[in-house]
C-alpha atoms as a PDB file:
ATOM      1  CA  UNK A   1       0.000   0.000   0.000  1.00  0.00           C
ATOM      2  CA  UNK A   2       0.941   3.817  -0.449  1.00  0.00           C
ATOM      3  CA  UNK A   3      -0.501   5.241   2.493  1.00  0.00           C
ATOM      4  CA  UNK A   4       1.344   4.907   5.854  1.00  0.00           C
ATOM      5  CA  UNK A   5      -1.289   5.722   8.434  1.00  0.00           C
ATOM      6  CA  UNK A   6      -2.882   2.352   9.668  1.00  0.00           C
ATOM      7  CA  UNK A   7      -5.852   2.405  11.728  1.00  0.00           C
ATOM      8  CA  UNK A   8      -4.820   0.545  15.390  1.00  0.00           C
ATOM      9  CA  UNK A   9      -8.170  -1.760  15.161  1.00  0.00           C
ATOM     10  CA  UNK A  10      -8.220  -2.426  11.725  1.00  0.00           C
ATOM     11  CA  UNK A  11      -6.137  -3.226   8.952  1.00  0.00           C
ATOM     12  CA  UNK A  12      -7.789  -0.884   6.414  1.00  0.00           C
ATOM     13  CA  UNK A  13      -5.581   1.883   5.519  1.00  0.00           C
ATOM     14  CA  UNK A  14      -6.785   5.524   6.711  1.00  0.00           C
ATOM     15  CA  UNK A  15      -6.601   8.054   3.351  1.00  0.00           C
ATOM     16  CA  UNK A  16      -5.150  11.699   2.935  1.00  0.00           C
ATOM     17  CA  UNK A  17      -8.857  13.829   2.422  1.00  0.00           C
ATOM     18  CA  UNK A  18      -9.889  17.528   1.908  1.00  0.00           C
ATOM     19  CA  UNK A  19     -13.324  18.786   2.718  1.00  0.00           C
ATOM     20  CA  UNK A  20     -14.237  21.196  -0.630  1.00  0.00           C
ATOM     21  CA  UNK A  21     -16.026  24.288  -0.814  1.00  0.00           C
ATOM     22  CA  UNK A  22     -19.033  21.881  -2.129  1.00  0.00           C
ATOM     23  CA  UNK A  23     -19.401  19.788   1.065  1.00  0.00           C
ATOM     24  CA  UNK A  24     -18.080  17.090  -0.667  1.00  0.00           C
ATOM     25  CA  UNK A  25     -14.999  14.794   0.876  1.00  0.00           C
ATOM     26  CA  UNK A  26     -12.356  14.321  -1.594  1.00  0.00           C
ATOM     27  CA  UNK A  27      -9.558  12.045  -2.346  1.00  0.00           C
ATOM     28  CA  UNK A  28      -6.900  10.695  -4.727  1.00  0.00           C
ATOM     29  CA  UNK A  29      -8.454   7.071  -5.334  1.00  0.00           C
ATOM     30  CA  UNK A  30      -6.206   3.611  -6.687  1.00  0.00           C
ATOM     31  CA  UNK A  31      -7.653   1.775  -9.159  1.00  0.00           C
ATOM     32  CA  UNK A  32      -9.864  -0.910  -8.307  1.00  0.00           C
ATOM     33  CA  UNK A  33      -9.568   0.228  -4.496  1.00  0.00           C
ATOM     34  CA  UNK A  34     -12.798   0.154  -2.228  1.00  0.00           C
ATOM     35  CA  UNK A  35     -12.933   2.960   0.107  1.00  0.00           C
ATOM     36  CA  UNK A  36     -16.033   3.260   2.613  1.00  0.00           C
ATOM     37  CA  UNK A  37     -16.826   6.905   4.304  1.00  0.00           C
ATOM     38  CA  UNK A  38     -17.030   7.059   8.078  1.00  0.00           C
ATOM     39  CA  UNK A  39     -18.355   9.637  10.474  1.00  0.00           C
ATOM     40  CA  UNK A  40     -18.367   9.883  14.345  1.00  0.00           C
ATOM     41  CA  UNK A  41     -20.053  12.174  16.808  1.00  0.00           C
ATOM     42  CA  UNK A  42     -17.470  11.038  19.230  1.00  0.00           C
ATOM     43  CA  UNK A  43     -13.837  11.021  19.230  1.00  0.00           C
ATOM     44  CA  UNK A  44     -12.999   9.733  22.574  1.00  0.00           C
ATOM     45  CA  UNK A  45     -13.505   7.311  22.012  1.00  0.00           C
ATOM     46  CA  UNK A  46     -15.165   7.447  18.705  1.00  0.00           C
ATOM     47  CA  UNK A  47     -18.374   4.664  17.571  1.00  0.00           C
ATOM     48  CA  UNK A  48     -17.125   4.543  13.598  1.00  0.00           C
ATOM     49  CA  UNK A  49     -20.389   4.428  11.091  1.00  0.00           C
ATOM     50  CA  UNK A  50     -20.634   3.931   7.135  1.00  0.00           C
ATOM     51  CA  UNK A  51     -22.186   6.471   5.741  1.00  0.00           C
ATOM     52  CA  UNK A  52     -23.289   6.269   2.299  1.00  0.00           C
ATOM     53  CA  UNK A  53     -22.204   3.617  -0.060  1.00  0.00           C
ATOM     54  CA  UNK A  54     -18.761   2.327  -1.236  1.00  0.00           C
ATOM     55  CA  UNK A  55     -16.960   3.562  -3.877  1.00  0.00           C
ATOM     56  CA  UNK A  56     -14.553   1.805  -6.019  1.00  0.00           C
ATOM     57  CA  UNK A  57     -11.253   4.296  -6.968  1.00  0.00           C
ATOM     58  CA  UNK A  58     -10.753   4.914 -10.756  1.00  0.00           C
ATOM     59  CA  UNK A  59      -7.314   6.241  -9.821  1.00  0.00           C
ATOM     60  CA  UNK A  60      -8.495   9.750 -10.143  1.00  0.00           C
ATOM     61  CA  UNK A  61     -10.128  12.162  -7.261  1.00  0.00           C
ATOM     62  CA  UNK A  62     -13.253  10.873  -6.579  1.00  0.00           C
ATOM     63  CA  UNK A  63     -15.794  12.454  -3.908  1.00  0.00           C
ATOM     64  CA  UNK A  64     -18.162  10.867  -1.395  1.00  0.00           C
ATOM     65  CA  UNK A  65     -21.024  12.464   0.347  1.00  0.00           C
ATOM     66  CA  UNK A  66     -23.000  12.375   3.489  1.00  0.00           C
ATOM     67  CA  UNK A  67     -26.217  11.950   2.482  1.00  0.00           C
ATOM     68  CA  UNK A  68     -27.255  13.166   5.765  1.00  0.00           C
ATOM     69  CA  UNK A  69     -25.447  16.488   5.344  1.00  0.00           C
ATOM     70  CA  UNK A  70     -22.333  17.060   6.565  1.00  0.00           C
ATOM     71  CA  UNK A  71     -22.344  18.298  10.481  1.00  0.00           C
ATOM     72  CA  UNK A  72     -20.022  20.475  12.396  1.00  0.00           C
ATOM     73  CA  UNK A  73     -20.847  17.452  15.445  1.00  0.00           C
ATOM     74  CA  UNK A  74     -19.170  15.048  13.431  1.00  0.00           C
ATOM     75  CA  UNK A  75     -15.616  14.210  12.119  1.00  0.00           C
ATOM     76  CA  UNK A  76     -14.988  12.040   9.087  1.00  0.00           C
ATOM     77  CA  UNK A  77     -12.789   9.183   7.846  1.00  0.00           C
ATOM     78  CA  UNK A  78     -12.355   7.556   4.692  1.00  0.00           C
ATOM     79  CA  UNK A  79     -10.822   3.654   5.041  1.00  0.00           C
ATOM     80  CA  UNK A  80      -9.224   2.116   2.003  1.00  0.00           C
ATOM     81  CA  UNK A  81     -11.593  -1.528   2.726  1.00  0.00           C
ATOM     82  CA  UNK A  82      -9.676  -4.994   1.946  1.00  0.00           C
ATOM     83  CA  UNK A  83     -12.189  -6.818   0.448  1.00  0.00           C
END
């Protein structure tokens, strides 16, 4: 794998993200990757849930959405899944 941040509980691989102006998360995908969007209201310690569906990278930038809407009360991860 590229990325070197590992999540302690999991072996999913956390990736680099930027919020956008469009309250969208964004990322620099790997082909044929899965990556699943997480949010939290919590961060000590913090309850991890999916939000949204998975999305497959095209090895582009690729966005993902909460289709809740995206809250102040909650931070955000995006795991690179091993499926």
């Amino acid at each position: 794998t590229t990325d070197p941040v590992r999540s302690a509980t999991s072996n999913s691989d956390l990736v680099s993200l930027a919020i956008t102006t469009d309250s969208a998360i964004e990322f620099l995908s790997e082909v044929g990757e899965t990556y699943q969007l997480q949010s939290t209201v919590s961060t000590n310690p913090p309850t991890w849930t999916a939000v949204g569906d998975n999305v497959v990278g095209t090895g582009g930038t690729i966005q993902m959405l909460d289709p809740d809407g995206f809250g102040a009360s909650k931070t955000y991860r995006v795991f690179r899944l091993d499926l």
